[in-house]
Amino acid sequence: MTENPTRQPSAGQTRRRGAVLEEAILRAAVDELTESGFAGLTMDKVAARAGTNKNAIYRRWPNRLALGIAAYRQLATTVQPPDTGDLRSDVLELLRGANRHWSSPLGAILRELLSAAGGTSELLAQLQEQSSDAAAAPWLTILGRAVARGEASPEALHPRVATVAVVLLRNEFVVRGAPTAPDDVLVEIVDEVYLPLVRRRDPAPN
Amino acid sequence: MTENPTRQPSAGQTRRRGAVLEEAILRAAVDELTESGFAGLTMDKVAARAGTNKNAIYRRWPNRLALGIAAYRQLATTVQPPDTGDLRSDVLELLRGANRHWSSPLGAILRELLSAAGGTSELLAQLQEQSSDAAAAPWLTILGRAVARGEASPEALHPRVATVAVVLLRNEFVVRGAPTAPDDVLVEIVDEVYLPLVRRRDPAPN
DNA sequence: CAATTAGGGTACGGCGAGTACCGTAAATTC
DNA sequence: GAATTTACGGTACTCGCCGTACCCTAATTG
């Protein structure tokens, strides 16, 4: 019952090749990933589910992690920046969205992958697009509007500054093992750190 | 040559028990950890090196990760907060120290362990003492002095605010796979984020 | 219709975690 | 100081799973 092979083992089917097979493998990997997480993603199961064997997988991906990342990328979504007209509301909404994402099954998978990659730059780079760099864009967007409104300082339009809130939130997940961050924490990050940082600040007298 | 059994296998030694044996195991684990990292820490090797067998280990630690963490804790050191008389200098020095630590072999091990723990709260908690919460203390110390000097705002004396710089730095390690963070990044964190955040800020006019 | 390429089937090597016994030395009890 | 309990030592084994190696055969190429 756990199996749902796309291809019947010995039906009179035609043998798949190239892109068709590749997609079938990737789809199988995605299914395994969503069902069992990365820890449960085994090459044998993916092969069986795709109705093929490990050879075909290893011909395309060098190892389990690479396959896992490729599969995850199929699931990634992009974030639409909110526009409530108020900086604090925008920030909170964006941050709550991030919290929801990392608390979701998909977020759990992302955390597993980050863990498994454990400092392997080449592979991490492929996850960053989904997790941090692409994540900088919406923050810059809402800050841009806030700057126009006079709510935020222009200095805040700097990726490192703009993303401080998400970085602090991610820290909660990485260092505490919490499955989800309580809303108090988000509010605290926003009110104690983020807003004081980005709000229009009068040039400090040396 | 990789072996240095504390106990000669069949010498006329007395059989070790309890605390004595426990320390021998832990010392063996520490040695393996420093030589081969957590990835190379094998229960068999630790047992061999301690001149015992895996039973004795599993009777004390439930699994490899728990042993690794216990061994790491033997190596942890505490940080002495600097006191240069200038907030920016103190901050930079503390941050550079953290960067050095995470770039060091010991830091690599810590990152491996964080990776392997991957969100297991109970075990992570044992690492936090060494990595984040204990790390909050020196920051509060230097900030306390800066507040007294009038250099920093009293609102900065809040763990989440005080540790922002290290959290951002750790993020560099976790999300980029960099073996070490370039000094520019540290300076940027300090000048673009940390100082603007903690410096005396005149109450924003709504 | 050859020749080449890529899938399918299958088996296997290797490694390391965790477990199961069993005999024996050390501590504990009386 | 003997009997009992507890804990170590030795060893062997199961299990899971990654990654690889063949060998045969279907699809593609020309």
Coordinates of C-alpha atoms (C1' of nucleotides) in Angstrom, one line a residue:
Chain A
M1 CA 0.0 0.0 0.0
T2 CA 2.9 2.3 0.4
E3 CA 3.8 1.6 -3.2
N4 CA 2.2 3.4 -6.1
P5 CA 4.5 2.5 -9.0
T6 CA 4.0 4.7 -12.0
R7 CA 5.0 1.8 -14.2
Q8 CA 3.6 -1.7 -13.9
P9 CA 6.6 -3.9 -13.6
S10 CA 5.9 -6.4 -16.4
A11 CA 3.1 -4.8 -18.4
G12 CA 3.6 -4.5 -22.0
Q13 CA 4.8 -0.9 -21.6
T14 CA 7.5 0.8 -23.6
R15 CA 10.7 1.4 -21.8
R16 CA 11.1 5.0 -20.7
R17 CA 14.3 7.0 -21.3
G18 CA 15.8 10.5 -20.9
A19 CA 13.6 13.3 -19.7
V20 CA 10.5 11.1 -19.3
L21 CA 12.3 8.8 -16.9
E22 CA 14.0 11.7 -15.2
E23 CA 10.7 13.3 -14.4
A24 CA 9.3 10.1 -13.2
I25 CA 12.2 9.7 -10.8
L26 CA 11.9 13.2 -9.6
R27 CA 8.2 12.8 -9.0
A28 CA 8.8 9.7 -7.0
A29 CA 11.4 11.4 -5.0
V30 CA 9.1 14.3 -4.3
D31 CA 6.4 11.9 -3.1
E32 CA 8.8 10.1 -0.9
L33 CA 10.1 13.3 0.5
T34 CA 6.6 14.6 1.4
E35 CA 5.6 11.3 2.9
S36 CA 8.6 10.4 4.8
G37 CA 10.9 13.4 4.9
F38 CA 14.5 13.4 3.8
A39 CA 15.4 10.9 6.5
G40 CA 13.0 8.4 5.0
L41 CA 14.1 9.1 1.5
T42 CA 16.0 6.0 0.4
M43 CA 17.3 5.4 -3.1
D44 CA 15.8 2.0 -3.2
K45 CA 12.3 3.3 -2.4
V46 CA 12.6 6.1 -4.9
A47 CA 13.7 3.6 -7.6
A48 CA 10.9 1.2 -6.7
R49 CA 8.3 3.9 -6.7
A50 CA 9.5 5.3 -10.1
G51 CA 9.4 1.7 -11.4
T52 CA 13.1 1.7 -12.2
N53 CA 16.3 1.0 -10.4
K54 CA 19.1 2.8 -8.7
N55 CA 21.3 2.9 -11.7
A56 CA 19.0 5.3 -13.5
I57 CA 19.1 7.6 -10.4
Y58 CA 22.8 7.6 -9.9
R59 CA 23.3 8.3 -13.6
R60 CA 21.6 11.7 -12.9
W61 CA 22.3 12.6 -9.3
P62 CA 25.6 11.8 -7.6
N63 CA 24.1 11.0 -4.2
R64 CA 21.0 11.0 -2.0
L65 CA 21.4 14.5 -0.8
A66 CA 21.6 15.9 -4.4
L67 CA 18.4 14.0 -5.2
G68 CA 16.7 15.3 -2.1
I69 CA 17.6 18.9 -2.9
A70 CA 16.4 18.5 -6.5
A71 CA 13.2 17.1 -5.2
Y72 CA 12.7 19.8 -2.7
R73 CA 13.2 22.5 -5.3
Q74 CA 10.1 21.1 -7.1
L75 CA 8.1 22.1 -4.0
A76 CA 9.4 25.6 -3.4
T77 CA 7.1 28.5 -3.6
T78 CA 7.7 32.2 -3.8
V79 CA 6.5 34.7 -1.3
Q80 CA 4.2 37.6 -2.1
P81 CA 5.2 40.7 0.0
P82 CA 2.2 42.1 1.9
D83 CA 1.2 45.7 1.5
T84 CA -0.9 46.9 4.4
G85 CA 0.3 50.5 4.4
D86 CA 1.9 50.1 7.7
L87 CA 5.5 48.9 8.2
R88 CA 4.9 47.0 11.5
S89 CA 2.0 45.1 10.0
D90 CA 3.9 44.2 6.9
V91 CA 6.9 43.0 8.9
L92 CA 4.7 40.9 11.2
E93 CA 2.9 39.4 8.4
L94 CA 6.0 38.5 6.5
L95 CA 7.6 37.1 9.7
R96 CA 4.5 35.1 10.6
G97 CA 4.5 33.7 7.1
A98 CA 8.1 32.6 7.5
N99 CA 7.3 31.0 10.8
R100 CA 4.3 29.1 9.3
H101 CA 6.6 27.9 6.5
W102 CA 9.3 26.6 8.7
S103 CA 6.8 25.0 11.0
S104 CA 5.1 23.3 8.1
P105 CA 6.0 19.8 6.8
L106 CA 7.8 21.5 4.0
G107 CA 9.8 23.6 6.4
A108 CA 10.7 20.5 8.3
I109 CA 12.1 19.0 5.1
L110 CA 14.1 22.2 4.4
R111 CA 15.6 22.0 7.9
E112 CA 16.5 18.3 7.3
L113 CA 18.2 19.2 4.1
L114 CA 20.1 22.1 5.6
S115 CA 21.2 19.7 8.3
A116 CA 22.2 17.0 5.9
A117 CA 24.1 19.5 3.7
G118 CA 25.9 20.7 6.9
G119 CA 28.1 23.3 5.3
T120 CA 28.6 22.0 1.8
S121 CA 28.6 25.2 -0.1
E122 CA 27.7 24.0 -3.6
L123 CA 24.6 22.3 -2.4
L124 CA 23.6 24.9 0.1
A125 CA 23.7 27.4 -2.7
Q126 CA 20.8 25.7 -4.3
L127 CA 18.8 25.9 -1.2
Q128 CA 19.6 29.5 -0.5
E129 CA 17.7 30.7 -3.5
Q130 CA 14.6 29.3 -1.9
S131 CA 15.4 30.2 1.7
S132 CA 17.4 33.3 2.2
D133 CA 18.4 35.2 -0.9
A134 CA 15.0 35.0 -2.5
A135 CA 13.7 35.7 0.9
A136 CA 15.5 39.0 0.9
A137 CA 13.4 40.4 -1.9
P138 CA 10.1 40.7 -0.1
W139 CA 11.8 42.4 2.8
L140 CA 13.4 44.9 0.6
T141 CA 10.0 45.5 -1.1
I142 CA 8.2 46.3 2.1
L143 CA 11.0 48.4 3.4
G144 CA 11.2 50.3 0.1
R145 CA 7.6 51.3 0.6
A146 CA 8.2 52.2 4.2
V147 CA 11.1 54.4 3.2
A148 CA 8.9 56.2 0.7
R149 CA 6.3 56.7 3.4
G150 CA 9.0 58.1 5.7
E151 CA 8.5 55.3 8.1
A152 CA 11.9 53.7 7.7
S153 CA 15.4 54.9 7.2
P154 CA 17.1 54.6 3.8
E155 CA 20.0 52.8 5.5
A156 CA 17.6 49.9 6.1
L157 CA 17.6 49.1 2.4
H158 CA 20.6 46.8 2.8
P159 CA 20.1 43.0 2.6
R160 CA 21.8 42.3 5.8
V161 CA 19.7 44.8 7.6
A162 CA 16.5 44.0 5.8
T163 CA 16.6 40.3 6.6
V164 CA 17.5 40.6 10.3
A165 CA 14.1 39.5 11.4
V166 CA 14.0 36.3 9.5
V167 CA 17.6 35.5 10.4
L168 CA 16.6 35.8 14.1
L169 CA 13.6 33.7 13.5
R170 CA 15.6 31.0 11.8
N171 CA 17.9 31.0 14.7
E172 CA 15.1 30.0 16.9
F173 CA 14.6 26.9 14.8
V174 CA 18.2 26.1 14.4
V175 CA 19.4 26.5 18.0
R176 CA 16.3 25.8 20.0
G177 CA 14.7 22.8 18.5
A178 CA 11.2 24.2 18.6
P179 CA 8.8 22.9 16.0
T180 CA 7.3 26.3 15.8
A181 CA 8.1 29.7 17.3
P182 CA 5.5 31.2 19.6
D183 CA 3.9 34.4 18.4
D184 CA 5.4 36.3 21.4
V185 CA 8.8 35.7 20.0
L186 CA 7.9 37.1 16.6
V187 CA 6.4 40.2 18.2
E188 CA 9.5 40.6 20.4
I189 CA 11.8 40.3 17.4
V190 CA 9.8 42.9 15.6
D191 CA 9.4 45.4 18.4
E192 CA 12.6 45.0 20.3
V193 CA 15.0 44.5 17.3
Y194 CA 13.6 45.0 13.9
L195 CA 11.6 48.2 14.1
P196 CA 14.1 50.1 16.3
L197 CA 16.7 49.1 13.7
V198 CA 15.0 50.2 10.5
R199 CA 12.9 53.1 11.7
R200 CA 14.0 56.5 10.8
R201 CA 16.9 57.2 13.2
D202 CA 18.2 60.7 13.7
P203 CA 21.9 60.7 12.9
A204 CA 23.5 59.8 16.2
P205 CA 25.6 62.8 17.5
N206 CA 28.9 60.9 17.2
Chain B
M1 CA 49.3 4.1 15.3
T2 CA 45.8 5.4 15.5
E3 CA 45.3 3.3 18.6
N4 CA 46.3 4.3 22.0
P5 CA 44.4 2.0 24.3
T6 CA 44.5 3.2 27.8
R7 CA 44.3 -0.4 29.0
Q8 CA 46.5 -3.2 27.7
P9 CA 44.1 -5.9 26.5
S10 CA 45.5 -8.8 28.5
A11 CA 47.9 -7.3 31.0
G12 CA 47.3 -8.3 34.6
Q13 CA 45.3 -5.1 35.1
T14 CA 42.3 -4.8 37.3
R15 CA 39.0 -4.5 35.6
R16 CA 37.7 -1.0 35.6
R17 CA 34.1 -0.1 36.6
G18 CA 31.8 2.9 37.2
A19 CA 33.3 6.3 37.1
V20 CA 36.8 5.2 36.2
L21 CA 35.6 3.4 33.1
E22 CA 33.2 6.2 32.3
E23 CA 36.0 8.7 32.3
A24 CA 38.1 6.5 30.1
I25 CA 35.3 6.2 27.6
L26 CA 34.7 9.9 27.6
R27 CA 38.4 10.6 27.1
A28 CA 38.6 8.2 24.2
A29 CA 35.5 9.9 22.7
V30 CA 37.1 13.3 23.1
D31 CA 40.2 12.1 21.4
E32 CA 38.3 10.6 18.5
L33 CA 36.2 13.7 18.2
T34 CA 39.2 16.0 18.0
E35 CA 41.0 13.8 15.6
S36 CA 38.2 12.8 13.2
G37 CA 35.3 15.1 14.0
F38 CA 31.8 13.8 14.8
A39 CA 31.5 12.2 11.4
G40 CA 34.5 10.0 12.2
L41 CA 33.3 9.2 15.7
T42 CA 32.5 5.5 15.6
M43 CA 31.2 3.6 18.6
D44 CA 33.6 0.7 17.7
K45 CA 36.6 3.0 17.6
V46 CA 35.7 4.7 20.9
A47 CA 35.3 1.3 22.5
A48 CA 38.6 0.1 21.1
R49 CA 40.4 3.2 22.1
A50 CA 39.0 3.1 25.7
G51 CA 40.0 -0.6 25.8
T52 CA 36.4 -1.7 26.4
N53 CA 33.4 -2.6 24.2
K54 CA 30.3 -1.0 23.0
N55 CA 28.1 -2.5 25.8
A56 CA 29.8 -0.3 28.3
I57 CA 29.1 2.8 26.2
Y58 CA 25.5 2.0 25.5
R59 CA 25.0 1.4 29.1
R60 CA 25.8 5.1 29.7
W61 CA 24.8 7.0 26.5
P62 CA 21.8 6.0 24.5
N63 CA 23.3 6.7 21.1
R64 CA 26.2 8.1 19.2
L65 CA 25.0 11.7 19.2
A66 CA 24.6 11.7 23.0
L67 CA 28.1 10.5 23.4
G68 CA 29.4 13.1 20.9
I69 CA 27.7 15.9 22.8
A70 CA 29.0 14.7 26.1
A71 CA 32.5 14.5 24.6
Y72 CA 32.1 18.0 23.2
R73 CA 31.1 19.5 26.5
Q74 CA 34.5 18.4 27.8
L75 CA 36.1 20.7 25.4
A76 CA 34.0 23.8 25.8
T77 CA 35.6 26.9 27.1
T78 CA 34.1 30.1 28.5
V79 CA 34.6 33.5 27.0
Q80 CA 36.1 36.5 28.8
P81 CA 34.3 39.7 27.8
P82 CA 36.8 42.3 26.6
D83 CA 36.9 45.8 28.2
T84 CA 38.5 48.3 25.9
G85 CA 36.5 51.2 27.1
D86 CA 34.8 51.6 23.7
L87 CA 31.7 49.8 22.7
R88 CA 32.6 49.3 19.1
S89 CA 35.9 47.8 20.0
D90 CA 34.4 45.5 22.5
V91 CA 31.8 44.3 20.1
L92 CA 34.2 43.7 17.3
E93 CA 36.6 41.8 19.5
L94 CA 33.8 39.6 20.9
L95 CA 32.5 39.0 17.4
R96 CA 36.0 38.2 16.0
G97 CA 36.4 35.8 18.8
A98 CA 33.2 34.0 17.9
N99 CA 34.3 33.9 14.3
R100 CA 37.6 32.4 15.3
H101 CA 35.9 29.9 17.4
W102 CA 33.4 28.7 14.7
S103 CA 36.2 28.7 12.2
S104 CA 38.4 26.5 14.4
P105 CA 38.4 22.7 14.5
L106 CA 36.4 22.9 17.6
G107 CA 33.8 25.1 15.9
A108 CA 33.6 22.7 13.1
I109 CA 32.7 19.9 15.5
L110 CA 30.1 22.1 17.1
R111 CA 28.6 22.7 13.7
E112 CA 28.6 19.0 13.0
L113 CA 26.8 18.3 16.2
L114 CA 24.2 21.0 15.6
S115 CA 23.6 19.5 12.2
A116 CA 23.3 16.0 13.6
A117 CA 21.0 17.0 16.4
G118 CA 18.9 18.7 13.7
G119 CA 16.1 20.0 16.0
T120 CA 16.2 17.6 18.8
S121 CA 15.4 19.9 21.7
E122 CA 16.7 17.9 24.6
L123 CA 20.1 17.4 23.1
L124 CA 20.3 20.9 21.6
A125 CA 19.7 22.3 25.1
Q126 CA 23.0 20.8 26.2
L127 CA 24.8 22.6 23.4
Q128 CA 23.1 25.9 23.9
E129 CA 24.8 26.4 27.2
Q130 CA 28.0 26.4 25.4
S131 CA 26.9 28.2 22.3
S132 CA 24.2 30.7 22.7
D133 CA 22.9 31.2 26.2
A134 CA 26.3 31.3 27.9
A135 CA 27.3 33.4 24.9
A136 CA 24.7 35.9 25.9
A137 CA 26.5 36.7 29.1
P138 CA 29.6 38.5 27.7
W139 CA 27.4 40.5 25.4
L140 CA 25.3 41.7 28.3
T141 CA 28.5 42.5 30.2
I142 CA 30.0 44.8 27.6
L143 CA 26.6 46.3 26.9
G144 CA 26.1 47.0 30.6
R145 CA 29.4 48.9 30.7
A146 CA 28.4 50.8 27.5
V147 CA 25.1 51.8 29.0
A148 CA 26.9 53.1 32.1
R149 CA 29.1 55.1 29.8
G150 CA 26.1 56.4 28.0
E151 CA 27.1 54.8 24.8
A152 CA 24.3 52.4 24.6
S153 CA 20.6 52.5 25.2
P154 CA 19.2 50.6 28.3
E155 CA 16.8 48.9 26.0
A156 CA 19.7 47.0 24.5
L157 CA 20.1 45.1 27.7
H158 CA 17.8 42.3 26.5
P159 CA 19.2 38.9 25.5
R160 CA 17.6 39.0 22.1
V161 CA 18.9 42.4 21.3
A162 CA 22.3 41.8 22.9
T163 CA 23.1 38.7 20.9
V164 CA 22.0 39.9 17.5
A165 CA 25.5 40.2 16.3
V166 CA 26.5 36.6 17.0
V167 CA 23.2 35.3 15.7
L168 CA 23.9 37.0 12.4
L169 CA 27.3 35.6 12.4
R170 CA 26.2 32.1 13.0
N171 CA 23.8 32.6 10.2
E172 CA 26.7 33.1 7.9
F173 CA 28.0 29.7 8.9
V174 CA 24.7 27.9 8.8
V175 CA 23.3 29.2 5.6
R176 CA 26.4 29.9 3.6
G177 CA 28.8 27.0 4.0
A178 CA 31.8 29.3 4.6
P179 CA 34.6 27.8 6.7
T180 CA 35.2 31.3 8.1
A181 CA 33.5 34.7 7.8
P182 CA 35.6 37.4 6.2
D183 CA 36.3 40.4 8.4
D184 CA 34.3 42.7 6.2
V185 CA 31.2 40.8 7.1
L186 CA 31.9 41.2 10.8
V187 CA 32.5 44.9 10.4
E188 CA 29.3 45.2 8.4
I189 CA 27.3 43.4 11.0
V190 CA 28.7 45.7 13.6
D191 CA 28.3 49.0 11.8
E192 CA 25.2 48.4 9.8
V193 CA 23.2 46.5 12.3
Y194 CA 24.5 46.1 15.8
L195 CA 25.7 49.6 16.7
P196 CA 22.7 51.4 15.1
L197 CA 20.5 49.0 17.1
V198 CA 22.0 49.4 20.6
R199 CA 23.3 52.9 20.5
R200 CA 21.4 55.5 22.5
R201 CA 18.4 56.2 20.3
D202 CA 16.2 59.3 20.9
P203 CA 12.7 58.2 21.4
A204 CA 11.2 58.0 17.9
P205 CA 8.5 60.7 17.5
N206 CA 5.8 58.1 16.9
Chain C
dC1 C1' 19.8 -3.1 -40.3
dA2 C1' 24.2 -2.5 -37.6
dA3 C1' 26.1 0.1 -33.8
dT4 C1' 25.6 2.7 -29.9
dT5 C1' 23.4 4.3 -25.8
dA6 C1' 20.7 4.0 -21.7
dG7 C1' 17.3 1.2 -18.7
dG8 C1' 16.2 -3.0 -16.1
dG9 C1' 17.3 -6.7 -13.0
dT10 C1' 20.0 -8.2 -9.6
dA11 C1' 23.5 -9.0 -6.6
dC12 C1' 27.0 -7.5 -3.7
dG13 C1' 30.5 -4.9 -0.9
dG14 C1' 31.0 -2.0 2.8
dC15 C1' 30.1 0.4 6.8
dG16 C1' 28.4 1.5 11.1
dA17 C1' 24.6 1.6 14.6
dG18 C1' 22.5 -0.9 17.9
dT19 C1' 21.5 -5.7 20.2
dA20 C1' 22.1 -10.2 22.3
dC21 C1' 24.5 -13.7 24.9
dC22 C1' 27.6 -15.6 27.9
dG23 C1' 31.3 -16.1 30.9
dT24 C1' 33.8 -13.7 34.6
dA25 C1' 35.6 -10.0 37.7
dA26 C1' 34.2 -6.7 41.0
dA27 C1' 31.3 -4.8 44.4
dT28 C1' 27.6 -5.7 47.8
dT29 C1' 25.1 -8.2 51.2
dC30 C1' 24.6 -10.9 55.1
Chain D
dG1 C1' 34.3 -14.7 53.9
dA2 C1' 31.0 -17.0 51.2
dA3 C1' 26.8 -16.1 48.4
dT4 C1' 24.6 -13.0 45.5
dT5 C1' 24.1 -9.3 42.5
dT6 C1' 25.9 -6.1 39.3
dA7 C1' 28.6 -4.5 35.6
dC8 C1' 32.6 -5.5 32.1
dG9 C1' 34.8 -8.0 28.4
dG10 C1' 34.5 -10.6 24.2
dT11 C1' 32.3 -11.6 20.4
dA12 C1' 29.1 -12.3 17.0
dC13 C1' 25.2 -10.9 14.7
dT14 C1' 21.1 -8.3 12.6
dC15 C1' 19.6 -4.6 10.0
dG16 C1' 19.4 -0.7 7.0
dC17 C1' 21.1 1.6 3.3
dC18 C1' 24.4 3.8 0.3
dG19 C1' 26.9 3.2 -3.6
dT20 C1' 28.8 0.0 -7.5
dA21 C1' 29.4 -3.7 -10.7
dC22 C1' 27.7 -6.7 -14.2
dC23 C1' 25.1 -8.4 -17.8
dC24 C1' 21.1 -8.5 -20.7
dT25 C1' 17.9 -6.0 -23.5
dA26 C1' 15.1 -2.2 -25.4
dA27 C1' 15.4 2.2 -27.6
dT28 C1' 17.7 5.4 -30.5
dT29 C1' 20.9 6.8 -34.1
dG30 C1' 22.6 6.8 -38.8

